Amino acid sequence: MEQHRTRTPRRQPSPPEQAPAVAAGGLGESAAGYPVTVEVTPAVSRPRPGPVAPFVLALRRFPNPRLTGIGAGLFAAAAMFLLACLDQLLLDGSEVVYGVLFLPVSALTALWVRPADLVTAPISVPIAFAVGVVPIAGGSGGFGGQAMAVVTALAVQAGWLYGGTLVAGLIASVRKVRRMRERQRHQARAAAAQGARRPRP
């Protein structure tokens, strides 16, 4: 008699599971079935900086110290006193030269004071002007005569005094506004970066 042979069916390997395609910036599903957010950041091309003017390069090479309020006042007073002594020795105490030299000293004082002490620049500049006017004021007869000569010189040169104070005030105000804008930009960038790091539902 013939015996029938039974064949056991072979199992065919199942094809590997493919992950669902996810569109750029859309929602997909992970292997466990949970939605997954995929965020694609487009590449931003930054413009190349153009050529820098020679005047700007010269300003960048210029020293840029950061003085405290007291340091800026001492710098302005010392600079004006030395310039007044040179004016007295070389030009016999010319008031016009002294007033012209007061303007750049006022500008440097407002530029070199640190941002936290910007308000002190328009205050320390007139004091420095009064300190520097002593060598060129003249006067005689002791302390009283010298004081009257200084007061008279300040009254005569009030235009230069107001001009230098105005220059220092304008520069300090511009620096203050620029500092406030930079702070706002920094806060906006920090808020944008913090919002981008938050996971979307």
Coordinates of N, CA and C in Angstrom, one line a residue, residues 80-81 84-85 88 98 127-139 146-147 149-151 153-154 157:
M80 N 41.1 119.4 31.2 CA 40.9 120.8 31.1 C 41.9 121.6 31.8
F81 N 42.3 121.2 33.0 CA 43.3 121.9 33.7 C 44.7 121.9 33.0
A84 N 44.4 124.2 29.9 CA 44.4 125.6 30.3 C 45.8 126.0 30.7
C85 N 46.6 125.2 31.3 CA 48.0 125.5 31.6 C 48.8 125.7 30.3
Q88 N 47.8 129.0 28.8 CA 48.3 130.1 29.5 C 49.8 130.3 29.1
Y98 N 40.6 128.0 24.7 CA 40.1 127.1 25.8 C 38.7 126.6 25.5
I127 N 31.7 121.0 35.7 CA 32.6 121.1 36.8 C 34.1 121.2 36.3
A128 N 34.3 120.3 35.3 CA 35.7 120.3 34.7 C 36.0 121.6 34.0
F129 N 35.0 122.3 33.4 CA 35.2 123.6 32.8 C 35.6 124.6 33.8
A130 N 34.9 124.6 35.0 CA 35.2 125.5 36.0 C 36.6 125.3 36.6
V131 N 37.0 124.0 36.7 CA 38.3 123.7 37.3 C 39.4 124.2 36.3
G132 N 39.2 124.0 35.0 CA 40.2 124.4 34.1 C 40.3 125.9 33.8
V133 N 39.3 126.6 34.1 CA 39.3 128.0 33.8 C 40.2 128.8 34.9
V134 N 40.6 128.1 36.0 CA 41.3 128.8 37.0 C 42.7 129.4 36.5
P135 N 43.5 128.6 35.7 CA 44.8 129.1 35.3 C 44.7 130.3 34.4
I136 N 43.6 130.4 33.6 CA 43.5 131.5 32.6 C 42.6 132.6 33.1
A137 N 42.0 132.5 34.3 CA 41.1 133.6 34.7 C 41.9 134.8 35.2
G138 N 43.1 134.7 35.6 CA 43.8 135.8 36.1 C 43.4 136.2 37.5
G139 N 43.3 137.5 37.8 CA 42.8 137.9 39.1 C 44.0 138.1 40.1
Q146 N 40.7 136.1 43.2 CA 40.8 134.9 42.3 C 39.4 134.3 42.0
A147 N 38.6 134.3 43.1 CA 37.2 133.7 42.9 C 36.4 134.6 42.0
A149 N 37.5 136.5 39.7 CA 38.0 136.3 38.3 C 37.5 135.1 37.7
V150 N 37.4 134.0 38.5 CA 36.8 132.8 37.9 C 35.3 132.9 37.6
V151 N 34.6 133.6 38.4 CA 33.2 133.8 38.2 C 33.0 134.7 36.9
A153 N 35.1 134.9 34.4 CA 35.5 134.1 33.2 C 34.4 133.1 32.8
L154 N 33.7 132.5 33.9 CA 32.6 131.6 33.6 C 31.4 132.4 32.9
Q157 N 32.5 133.2 29.2 CA 32.5 132.0 28.4 C 31.3 131.1 28.6

